[in-house]
Coordinates of C-alpha atoms and ligand atoms in Angstrom, one line a residue:
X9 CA 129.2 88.1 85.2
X10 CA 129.0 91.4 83.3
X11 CA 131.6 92.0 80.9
X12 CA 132.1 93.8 77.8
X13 CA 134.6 93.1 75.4
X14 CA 137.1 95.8 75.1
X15 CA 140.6 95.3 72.6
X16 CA 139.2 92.1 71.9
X17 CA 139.6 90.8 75.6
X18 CA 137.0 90.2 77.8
X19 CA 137.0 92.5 80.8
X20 CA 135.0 92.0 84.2
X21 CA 133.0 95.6 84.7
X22 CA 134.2 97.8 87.8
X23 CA 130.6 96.9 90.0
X24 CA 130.8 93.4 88.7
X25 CA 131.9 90.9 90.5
X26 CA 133.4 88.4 88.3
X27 CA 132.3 85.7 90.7
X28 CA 129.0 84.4 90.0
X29 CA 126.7 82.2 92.0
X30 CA 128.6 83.2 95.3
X31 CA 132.2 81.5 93.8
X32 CA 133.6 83.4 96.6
X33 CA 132.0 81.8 99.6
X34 CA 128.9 84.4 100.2
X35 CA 126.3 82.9 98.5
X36 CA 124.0 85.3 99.9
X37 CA 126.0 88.5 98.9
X38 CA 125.3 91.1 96.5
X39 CA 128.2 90.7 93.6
X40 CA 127.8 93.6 92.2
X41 CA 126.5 94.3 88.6
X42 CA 122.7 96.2 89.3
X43 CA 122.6 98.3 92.3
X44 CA 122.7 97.3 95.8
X45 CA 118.9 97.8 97.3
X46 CA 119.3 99.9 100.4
X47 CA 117.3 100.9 103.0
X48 CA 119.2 103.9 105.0
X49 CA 118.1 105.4 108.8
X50 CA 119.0 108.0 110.1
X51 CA 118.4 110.2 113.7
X52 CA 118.1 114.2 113.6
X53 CA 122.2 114.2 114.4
X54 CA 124.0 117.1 112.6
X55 CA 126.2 114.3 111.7
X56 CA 123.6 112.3 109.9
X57 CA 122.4 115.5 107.9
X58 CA 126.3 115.5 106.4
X59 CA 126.1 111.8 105.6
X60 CA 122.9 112.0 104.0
X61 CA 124.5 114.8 101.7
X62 CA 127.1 112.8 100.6
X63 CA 124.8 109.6 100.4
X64 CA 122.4 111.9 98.1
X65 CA 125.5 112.6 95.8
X66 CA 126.1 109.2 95.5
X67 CA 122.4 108.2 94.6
X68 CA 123.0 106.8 91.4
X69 CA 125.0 103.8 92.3
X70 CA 121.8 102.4 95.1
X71 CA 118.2 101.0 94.6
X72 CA 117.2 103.0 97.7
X73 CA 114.1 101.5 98.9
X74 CA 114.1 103.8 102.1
X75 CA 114.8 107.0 104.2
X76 CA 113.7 106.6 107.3
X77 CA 113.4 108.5 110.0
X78 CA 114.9 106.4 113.0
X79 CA 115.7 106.8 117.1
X80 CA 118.6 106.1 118.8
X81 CA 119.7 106.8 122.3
X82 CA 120.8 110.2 122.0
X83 CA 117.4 111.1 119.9
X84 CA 114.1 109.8 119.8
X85 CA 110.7 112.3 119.2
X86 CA 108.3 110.8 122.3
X87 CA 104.6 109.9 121.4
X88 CA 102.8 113.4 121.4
X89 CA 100.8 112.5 124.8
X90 CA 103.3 113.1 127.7
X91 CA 104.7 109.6 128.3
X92 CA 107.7 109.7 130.0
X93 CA 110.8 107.3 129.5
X94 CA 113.9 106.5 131.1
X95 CA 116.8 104.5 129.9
X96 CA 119.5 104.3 132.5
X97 CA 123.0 105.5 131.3
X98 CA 122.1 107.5 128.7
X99 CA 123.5 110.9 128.1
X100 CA 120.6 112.7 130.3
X101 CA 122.4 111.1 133.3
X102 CA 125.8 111.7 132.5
X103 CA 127.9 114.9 132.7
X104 CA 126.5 115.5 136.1
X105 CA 123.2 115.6 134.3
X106 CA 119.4 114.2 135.8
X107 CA 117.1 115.3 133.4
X108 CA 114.9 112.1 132.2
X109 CA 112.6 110.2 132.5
X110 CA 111.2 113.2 129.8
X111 CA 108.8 113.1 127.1
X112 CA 111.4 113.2 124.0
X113 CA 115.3 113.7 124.0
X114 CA 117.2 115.8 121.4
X115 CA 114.1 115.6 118.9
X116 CA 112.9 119.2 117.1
X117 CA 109.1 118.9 116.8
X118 CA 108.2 118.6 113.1
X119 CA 111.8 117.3 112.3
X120 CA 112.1 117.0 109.0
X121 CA 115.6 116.9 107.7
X122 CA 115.4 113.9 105.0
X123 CA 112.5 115.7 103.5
X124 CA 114.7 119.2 103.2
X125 CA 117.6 117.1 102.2
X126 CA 115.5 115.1 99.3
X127 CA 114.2 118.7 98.4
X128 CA 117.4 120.4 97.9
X129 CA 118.4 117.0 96.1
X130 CA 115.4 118.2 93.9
X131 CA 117.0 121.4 93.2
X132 CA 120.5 120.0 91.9
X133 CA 119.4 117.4 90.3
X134 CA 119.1 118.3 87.1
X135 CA 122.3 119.8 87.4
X136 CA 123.5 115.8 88.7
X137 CA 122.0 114.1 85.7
X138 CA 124.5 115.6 83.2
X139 CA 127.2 114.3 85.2
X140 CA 126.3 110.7 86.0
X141 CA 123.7 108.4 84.9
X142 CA 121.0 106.4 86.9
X143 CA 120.2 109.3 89.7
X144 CA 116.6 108.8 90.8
X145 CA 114.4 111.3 90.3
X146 CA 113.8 114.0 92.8
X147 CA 109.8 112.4 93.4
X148 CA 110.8 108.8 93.2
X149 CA 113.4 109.8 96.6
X150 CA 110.4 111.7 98.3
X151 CA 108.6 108.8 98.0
X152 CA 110.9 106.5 99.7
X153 CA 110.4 108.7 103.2
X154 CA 109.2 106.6 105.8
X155 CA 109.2 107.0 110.0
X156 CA 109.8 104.3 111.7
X157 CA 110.3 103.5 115.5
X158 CA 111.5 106.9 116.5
X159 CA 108.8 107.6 119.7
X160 CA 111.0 105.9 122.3
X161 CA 114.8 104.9 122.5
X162 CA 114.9 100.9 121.6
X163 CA 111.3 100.9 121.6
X164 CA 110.3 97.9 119.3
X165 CA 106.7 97.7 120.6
X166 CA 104.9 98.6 117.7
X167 CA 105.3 98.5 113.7
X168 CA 105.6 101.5 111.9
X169 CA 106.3 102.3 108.0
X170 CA 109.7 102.5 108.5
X171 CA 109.4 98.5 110.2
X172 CA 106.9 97.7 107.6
X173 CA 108.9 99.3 104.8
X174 CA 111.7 97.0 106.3
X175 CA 109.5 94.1 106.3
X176 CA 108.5 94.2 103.0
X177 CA 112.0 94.4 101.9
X178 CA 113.1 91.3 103.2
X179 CA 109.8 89.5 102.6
X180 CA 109.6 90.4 98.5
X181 CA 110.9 87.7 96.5
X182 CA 113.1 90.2 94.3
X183 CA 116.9 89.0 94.7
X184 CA 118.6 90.8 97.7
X185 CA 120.8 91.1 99.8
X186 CA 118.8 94.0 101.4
X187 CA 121.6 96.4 103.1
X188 CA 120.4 97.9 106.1
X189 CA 122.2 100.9 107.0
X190 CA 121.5 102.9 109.8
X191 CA 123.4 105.8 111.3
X192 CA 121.0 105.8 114.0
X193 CA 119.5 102.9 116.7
X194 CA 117.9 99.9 115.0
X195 CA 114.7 99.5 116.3
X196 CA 113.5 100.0 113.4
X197 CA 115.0 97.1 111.9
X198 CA 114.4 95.4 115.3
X199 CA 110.9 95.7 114.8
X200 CA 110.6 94.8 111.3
X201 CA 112.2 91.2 112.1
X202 CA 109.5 90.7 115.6
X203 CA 106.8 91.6 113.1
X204 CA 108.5 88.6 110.7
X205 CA 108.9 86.3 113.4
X206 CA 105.4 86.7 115.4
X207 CA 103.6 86.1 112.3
X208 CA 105.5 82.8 110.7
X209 CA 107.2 81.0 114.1
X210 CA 104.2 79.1 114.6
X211 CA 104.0 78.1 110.9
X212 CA 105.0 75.3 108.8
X213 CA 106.8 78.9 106.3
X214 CA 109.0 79.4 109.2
X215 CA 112.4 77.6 108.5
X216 CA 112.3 78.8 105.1
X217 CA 111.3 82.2 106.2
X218 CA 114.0 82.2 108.7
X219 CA 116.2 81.2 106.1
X220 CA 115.5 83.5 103.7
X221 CA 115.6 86.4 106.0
X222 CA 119.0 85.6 107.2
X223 CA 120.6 85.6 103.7
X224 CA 119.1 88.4 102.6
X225 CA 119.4 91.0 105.4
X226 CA 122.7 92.4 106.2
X227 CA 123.1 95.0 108.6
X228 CA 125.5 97.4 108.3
X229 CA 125.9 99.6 111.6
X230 CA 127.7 102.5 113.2
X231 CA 127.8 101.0 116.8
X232 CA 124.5 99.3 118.7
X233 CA 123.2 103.1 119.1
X234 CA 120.0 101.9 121.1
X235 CA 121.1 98.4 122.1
X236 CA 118.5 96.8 120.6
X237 CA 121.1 94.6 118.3
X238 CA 122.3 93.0 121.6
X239 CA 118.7 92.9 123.5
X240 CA 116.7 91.3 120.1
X241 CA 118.3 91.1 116.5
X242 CA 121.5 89.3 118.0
X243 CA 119.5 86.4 120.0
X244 CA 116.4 86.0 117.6
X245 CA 118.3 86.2 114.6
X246 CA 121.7 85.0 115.2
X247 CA 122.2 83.9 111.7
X248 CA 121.6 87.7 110.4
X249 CA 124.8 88.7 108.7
X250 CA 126.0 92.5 110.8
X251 CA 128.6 94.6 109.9
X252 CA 129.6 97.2 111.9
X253 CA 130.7 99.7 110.4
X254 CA 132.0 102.1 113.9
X255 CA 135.1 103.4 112.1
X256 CA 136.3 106.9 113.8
X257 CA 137.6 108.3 110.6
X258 CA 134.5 110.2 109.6
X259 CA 133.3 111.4 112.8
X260 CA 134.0 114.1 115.4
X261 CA 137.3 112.5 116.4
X262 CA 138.0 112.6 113.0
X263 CA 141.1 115.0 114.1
X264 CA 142.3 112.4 116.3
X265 CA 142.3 110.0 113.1
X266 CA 143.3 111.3 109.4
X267 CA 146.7 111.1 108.4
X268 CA 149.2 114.1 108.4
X269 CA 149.0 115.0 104.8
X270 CA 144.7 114.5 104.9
X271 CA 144.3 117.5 108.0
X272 CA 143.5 120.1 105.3
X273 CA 140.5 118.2 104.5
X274 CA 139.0 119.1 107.7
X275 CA 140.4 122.8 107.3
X276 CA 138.0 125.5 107.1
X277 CA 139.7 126.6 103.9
X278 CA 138.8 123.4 102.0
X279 CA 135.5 122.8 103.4
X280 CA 134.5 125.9 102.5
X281 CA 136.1 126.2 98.7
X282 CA 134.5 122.6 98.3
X283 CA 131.7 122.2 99.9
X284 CA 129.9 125.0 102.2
X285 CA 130.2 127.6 99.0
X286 CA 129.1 125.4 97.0
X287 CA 125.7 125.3 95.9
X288 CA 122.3 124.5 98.3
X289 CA 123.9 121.1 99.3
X290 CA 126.7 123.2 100.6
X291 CA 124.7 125.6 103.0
X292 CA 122.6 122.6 104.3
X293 CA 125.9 121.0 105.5
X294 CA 126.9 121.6 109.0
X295 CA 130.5 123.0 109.4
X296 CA 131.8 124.5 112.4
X297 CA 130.4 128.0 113.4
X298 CA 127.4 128.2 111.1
X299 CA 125.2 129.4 113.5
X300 CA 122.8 126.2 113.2
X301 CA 121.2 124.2 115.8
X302 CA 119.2 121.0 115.3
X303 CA 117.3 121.1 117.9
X304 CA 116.7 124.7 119.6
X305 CA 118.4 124.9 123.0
X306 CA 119.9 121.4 122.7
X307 CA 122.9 121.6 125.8
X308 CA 124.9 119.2 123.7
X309 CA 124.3 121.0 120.4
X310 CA 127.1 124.3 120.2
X311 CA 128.7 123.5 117.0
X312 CA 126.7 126.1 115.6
X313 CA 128.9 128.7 118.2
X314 CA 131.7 130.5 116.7
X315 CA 134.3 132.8 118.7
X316 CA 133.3 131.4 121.9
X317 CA 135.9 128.9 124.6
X318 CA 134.7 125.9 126.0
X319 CA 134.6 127.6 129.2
X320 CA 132.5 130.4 127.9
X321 CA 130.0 127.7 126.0
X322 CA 130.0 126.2 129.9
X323 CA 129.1 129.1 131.2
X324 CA 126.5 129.2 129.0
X325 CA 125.2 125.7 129.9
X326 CA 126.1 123.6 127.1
X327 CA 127.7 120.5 127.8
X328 CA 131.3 120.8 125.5
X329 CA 132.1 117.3 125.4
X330 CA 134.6 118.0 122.0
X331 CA 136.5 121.2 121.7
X332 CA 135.8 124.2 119.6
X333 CA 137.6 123.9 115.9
X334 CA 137.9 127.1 113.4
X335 CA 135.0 128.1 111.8
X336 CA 134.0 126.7 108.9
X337 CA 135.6 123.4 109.4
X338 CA 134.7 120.0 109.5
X339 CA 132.6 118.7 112.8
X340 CA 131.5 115.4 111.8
X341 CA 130.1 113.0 109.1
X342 CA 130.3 110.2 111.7
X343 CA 127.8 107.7 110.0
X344 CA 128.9 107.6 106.6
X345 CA 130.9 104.5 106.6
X346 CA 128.0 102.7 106.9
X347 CA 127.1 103.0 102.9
X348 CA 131.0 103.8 101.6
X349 CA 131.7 100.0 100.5
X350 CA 129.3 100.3 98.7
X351 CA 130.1 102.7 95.9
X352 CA 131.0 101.3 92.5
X353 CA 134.7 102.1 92.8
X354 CA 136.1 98.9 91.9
X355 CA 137.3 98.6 95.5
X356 CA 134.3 95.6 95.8
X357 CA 134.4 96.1 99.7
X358 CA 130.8 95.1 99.5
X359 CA 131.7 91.3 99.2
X360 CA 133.0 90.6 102.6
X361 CA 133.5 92.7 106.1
X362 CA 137.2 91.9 105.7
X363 CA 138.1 93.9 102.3
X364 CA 138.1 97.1 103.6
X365 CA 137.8 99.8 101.3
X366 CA 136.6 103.6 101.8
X367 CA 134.1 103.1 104.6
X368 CA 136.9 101.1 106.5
X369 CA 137.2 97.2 107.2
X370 CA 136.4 95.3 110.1
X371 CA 139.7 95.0 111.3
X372 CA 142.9 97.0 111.7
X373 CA 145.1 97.6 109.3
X374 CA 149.5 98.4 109.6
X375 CA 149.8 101.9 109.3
X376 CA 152.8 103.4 107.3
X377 CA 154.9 103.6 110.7
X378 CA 154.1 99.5 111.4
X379 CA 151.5 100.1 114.1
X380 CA 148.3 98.2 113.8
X381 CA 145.7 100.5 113.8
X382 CA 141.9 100.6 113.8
X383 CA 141.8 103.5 111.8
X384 CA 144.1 103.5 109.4
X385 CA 141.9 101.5 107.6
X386 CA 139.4 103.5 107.1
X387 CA 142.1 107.1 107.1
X388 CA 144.3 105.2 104.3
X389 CA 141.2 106.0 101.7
X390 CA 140.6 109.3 103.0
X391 CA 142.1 111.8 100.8
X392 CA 140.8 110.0 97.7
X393 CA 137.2 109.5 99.0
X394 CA 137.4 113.8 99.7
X395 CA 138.5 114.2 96.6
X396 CA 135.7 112.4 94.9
X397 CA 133.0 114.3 97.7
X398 CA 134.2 117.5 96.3
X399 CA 134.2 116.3 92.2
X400 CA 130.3 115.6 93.3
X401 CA 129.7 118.7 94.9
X402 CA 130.6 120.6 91.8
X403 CA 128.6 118.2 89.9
X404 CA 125.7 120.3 91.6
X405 CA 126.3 123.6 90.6
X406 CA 127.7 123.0 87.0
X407 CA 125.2 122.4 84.5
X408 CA 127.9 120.8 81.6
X409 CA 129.7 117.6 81.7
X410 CA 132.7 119.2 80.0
X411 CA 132.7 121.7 82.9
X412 CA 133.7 119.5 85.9
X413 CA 135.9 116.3 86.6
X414 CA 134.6 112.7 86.6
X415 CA 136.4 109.9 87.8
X416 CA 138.4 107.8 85.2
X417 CA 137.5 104.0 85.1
X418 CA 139.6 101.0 86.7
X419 CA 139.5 97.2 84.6
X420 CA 141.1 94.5 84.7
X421 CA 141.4 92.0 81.5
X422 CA 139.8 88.3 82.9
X423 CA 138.2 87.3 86.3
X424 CA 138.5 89.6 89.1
X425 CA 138.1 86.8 91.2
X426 CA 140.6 83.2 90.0
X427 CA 141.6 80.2 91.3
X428 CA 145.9 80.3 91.4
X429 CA 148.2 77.3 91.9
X430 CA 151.1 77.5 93.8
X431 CA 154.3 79.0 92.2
X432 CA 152.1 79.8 89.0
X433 CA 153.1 82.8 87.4
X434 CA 150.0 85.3 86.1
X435 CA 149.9 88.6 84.0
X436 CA 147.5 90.9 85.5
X437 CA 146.4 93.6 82.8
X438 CA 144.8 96.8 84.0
X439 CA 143.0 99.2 81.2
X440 CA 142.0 102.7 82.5
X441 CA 140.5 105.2 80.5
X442 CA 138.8 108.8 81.8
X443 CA 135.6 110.2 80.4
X444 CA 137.0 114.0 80.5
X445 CA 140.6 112.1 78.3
X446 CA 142.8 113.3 81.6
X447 CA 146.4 112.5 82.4
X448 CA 146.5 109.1 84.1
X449 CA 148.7 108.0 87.1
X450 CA 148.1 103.8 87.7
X451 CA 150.1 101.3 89.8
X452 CA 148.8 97.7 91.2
X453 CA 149.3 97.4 94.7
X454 CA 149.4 94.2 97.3
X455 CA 146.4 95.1 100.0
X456 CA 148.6 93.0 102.5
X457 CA 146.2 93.7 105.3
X458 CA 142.8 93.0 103.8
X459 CA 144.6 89.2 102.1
X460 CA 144.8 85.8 104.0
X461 CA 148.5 85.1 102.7
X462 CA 150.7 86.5 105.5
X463 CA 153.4 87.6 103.0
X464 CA 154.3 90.2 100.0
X465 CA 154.5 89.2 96.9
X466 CA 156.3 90.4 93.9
X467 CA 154.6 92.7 91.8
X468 CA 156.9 93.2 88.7
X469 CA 155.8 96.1 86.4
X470 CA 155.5 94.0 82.1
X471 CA 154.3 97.3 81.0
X472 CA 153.2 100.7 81.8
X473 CA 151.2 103.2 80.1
X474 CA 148.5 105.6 80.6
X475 CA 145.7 103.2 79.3
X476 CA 147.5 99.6 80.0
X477 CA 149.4 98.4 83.5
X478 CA 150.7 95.4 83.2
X479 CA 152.5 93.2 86.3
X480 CA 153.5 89.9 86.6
X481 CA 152.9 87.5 90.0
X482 CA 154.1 84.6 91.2
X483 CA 152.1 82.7 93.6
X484 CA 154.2 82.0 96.4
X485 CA 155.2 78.5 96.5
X486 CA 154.7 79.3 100.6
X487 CA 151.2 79.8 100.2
X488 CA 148.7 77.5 102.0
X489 CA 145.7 76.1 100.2
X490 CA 142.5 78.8 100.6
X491 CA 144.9 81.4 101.3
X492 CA 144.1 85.0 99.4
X493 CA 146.2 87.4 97.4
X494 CA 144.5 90.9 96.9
X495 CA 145.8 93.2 94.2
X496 CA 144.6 96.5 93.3
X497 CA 145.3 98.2 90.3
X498 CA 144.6 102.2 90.9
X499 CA 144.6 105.0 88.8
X500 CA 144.4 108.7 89.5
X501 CA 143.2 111.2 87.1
X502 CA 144.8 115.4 86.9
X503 CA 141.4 116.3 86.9
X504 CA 140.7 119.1 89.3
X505 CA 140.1 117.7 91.8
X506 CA 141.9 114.6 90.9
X507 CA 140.3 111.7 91.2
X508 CA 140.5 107.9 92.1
X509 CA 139.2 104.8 91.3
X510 CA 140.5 101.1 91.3
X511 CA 139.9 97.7 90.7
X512 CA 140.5 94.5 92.7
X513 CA 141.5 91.4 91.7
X514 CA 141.4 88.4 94.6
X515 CA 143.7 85.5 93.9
X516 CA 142.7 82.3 95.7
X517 CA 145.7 79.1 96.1
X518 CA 144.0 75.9 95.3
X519 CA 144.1 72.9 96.8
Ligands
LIG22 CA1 123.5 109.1 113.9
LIG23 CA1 138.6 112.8 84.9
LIG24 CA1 147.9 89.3 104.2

């Protein structure tokens, strides 16, 4: 546990889990305290470029062993000598379409969008450093660019850095868990484990290598994008812990999915006072209308289009499979939920699928009208998680600390993470402070949906100050042995932009 003493009371760190030794169950989880080591992939989709922004922002809270180039079924580069390849039901034979078997799908020869990302990363950075402390440097990141199995959709045949990168990861006997992320397909990681397996099944190493893999890989996912978790990972490593991470708040149904008082952050207006005016990070990010393509003449690329219908786009041969939104608004940053639980932001969603925070939760959450819903899990964190995208974005451009907002800090006094009897009554004691000495708004909260107990309990506000919150619980004498109680204490700053950060405190009934 890390903890510092603060007031003369020892308080459990915002990224550190107060439960060492996997108290809560997931021995083989990453508790917080150093950064999580990620490996993140990623296909040439204008989407992926926006994630890969943000995830660049957010640099200095991950050991990022790996960028990697990756494949999926909508992308994948071809090998260079003509072979052709087919995967039925793909996109090339939808929409009335027959245009594969081809030689690459949706793949700009040279692609190298990591590398310009990681170079305009180079150009802001030392603007970043004065605003945060741990980002890598600019040569470190442009060493961690690997390819990996990007020739053929779901094509696992062959290692590649990007599989050996992966290997090596989950082979090194530095303490994991290894996160995974991909945005894109994961052959890739699908190869990396084959390459594993071929070597040590026949072994007297392979239980323990089997073992070991298992605890230390988890996969978090946006979907099966090249099926090659259902065809390989899924059957030969069953035991693999896999997240997925397919929330529809951050992609191009993202209209469909934010909450009523969130649709200005999709707005042209925002996007472009926040992010597309701002800085080189803000002209690489794809917005409605900017007169970008990834790949020339790609049929299912128009989001570059401004002024034109979807029936004029059509007549123009491009396949207009979302409509046309203002220009200069939001399209899509559809694969970013697959790294958002784990930013230090005291929400600890890293420490199981279930506790939700601002990349989503694995399972639906009741929205403010009673519906259960799939994405208000991910939509109820939203506005804050915008908020805290623009803060970083005008880290970029501004050169003093004193000049932009940084987000105030979320602890609790004690274990985050106890052991309650029924009917016991606890004091919970949040202390939140802000780096920039702004106005402070807190409250602790019951996450009903992310807790075991299928109840509400009491919160009753002790005291209530800018720096201390304190609230009184009883444990529910209803509450069933194993069942968990998840309180969040949260705290909003009146920065500009104001932000948000929290802490959470799991309460466990004994036996
Ligand atoms: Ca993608
Ligand atoms: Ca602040
Ligand atoms: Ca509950």
């Amino acid at each position: 546990m890390a903890a510092v003493s603060l007031a003369g009371v020892m308080v459990a760190t915002s990224g550190a889990s107060a439960s060492a030794g996997g108290a809560d169950g997931h021995s083989g989880g990453w508790t917080g305290g150093d950064k999580p080591r990620v490996i993140l992939m990623h296909d040439p989709e204008l989407d992926d470029q926006n994630t890969l922004v943000r995830y660049l922002l957010y640099s200095n809270e991950f050991n990022t062993e790996g960028l990697v180039y990756s494949s999926s079924g909508v992308h994948w580069a071809g090998d260079g000598k003509g072979t052709l390849w087919f995967v039925p039901g793909r996109e090339y034979t939808r929409f009335g379409l027959n245009l594969c078997p081809c030689t690459s799908w949706r793949w700009k020869p040279g692609e190298r969008f990591i590398d310009e990302a990681v170079d305009i990363y180079a150009q802001v950075y030392p603007n970043l450093r004065q605003h945060a402390a741990g980002y890598p440097s600019p040569r470190e990141l442009r060493s961690k660019i690997y390819t990996g199995n990007i020739e053929f959709d779901g094509d696992i045949s062959k290692d590649t850095p990007g599989s050996n990168l992966v290997r090596t990861s989950l082979l090194d006997n530095r303490p994991g868990p290894v996160y995974l992320l991909t945005g894109a397909g994961q052959s890739t990681i699908a190869r990396a484990l084959k390459s594993i397996k071929d070597q040590y099944q026949n072994t007297p190493a392979w239980p323990r290598i089997y073992q070991k893999v298992s605890q230390k890989a988890i996969i978090q996912s946006f979907g099966d994008q090249d099926g090659t978790y259902a065809s390989y990972i899924g059957q030969n490593w069953p035991d693999i812990e896999f997240r997925q991470m397919s929330t529809s708040i951050w992609g191009y149904g993202a209209r469909n999915a934010v909450l009523a008082q969130d649709a200005a952050y999709l707005s042209a207006q925002w996007t472009k006072a926040n992010v597309s005016d701002v800085g080189p990070f803000g002209a690489f990010y794809r917005v409605w209308g900017d007169g970008k393509q990834m790949v020339p003449g790609d049929i299912f690329d128009h989001f570059g289009f401004s002024g034109l219908t979807t029936e004029q786009l059509k007549a123009m041969g491009y396949v207009v499979w979302t409509p046309p939104q203002e220009k200069g608004s939001w399209i899509s940053e559809g694969d970013t939920s697959i790294f958002m639980n784990l930013i230090d932001n005291g929400l600890r969603g890293y420490v199981d699928a279930s506790y939700g925070g601002w990349g989503g939760r694995n399972a639906n959450d009741i929205d403010p009208n009673g519906a259960s819903s799939s994405s208000y899990a991910a939509s109820r964190w939203f506005g804050a998680a915008q908020q805290d995208f623009a803060a970083r974005m005008r880290w970029t451009v501004t050169s003093r600390h004193a000049k932009a907002n940084h987000a105030p800090t979320a602890k609790v006094a004690g274990q985050l993470d106890r052991t309650v009897k029924r009917g016991q009554t606890i004091l919970l004691t949040g202390l939140t402070t802000d780096p920039d000495h702004d106005q402070l708004t807190t409250n602790w909260w019951q996450y009903t949906d992310a807790d075991t107990y299928p109840g509400t309990v009491a919160v009753n506000q002790v005291t209530r100050g800018q720096h201390q919150n304190v609230v009184k619980i009883r444990v529910p004498a209803d509450a069933a042995p194993g069942q968990t109680i998840h309180l969040i204490l949260q705290v909003t700053d009146n920065g500009t932009p104001a932000l948000t950060s929290y802490q959470r405190v799991v309460l466990t009934v004994r036996n």
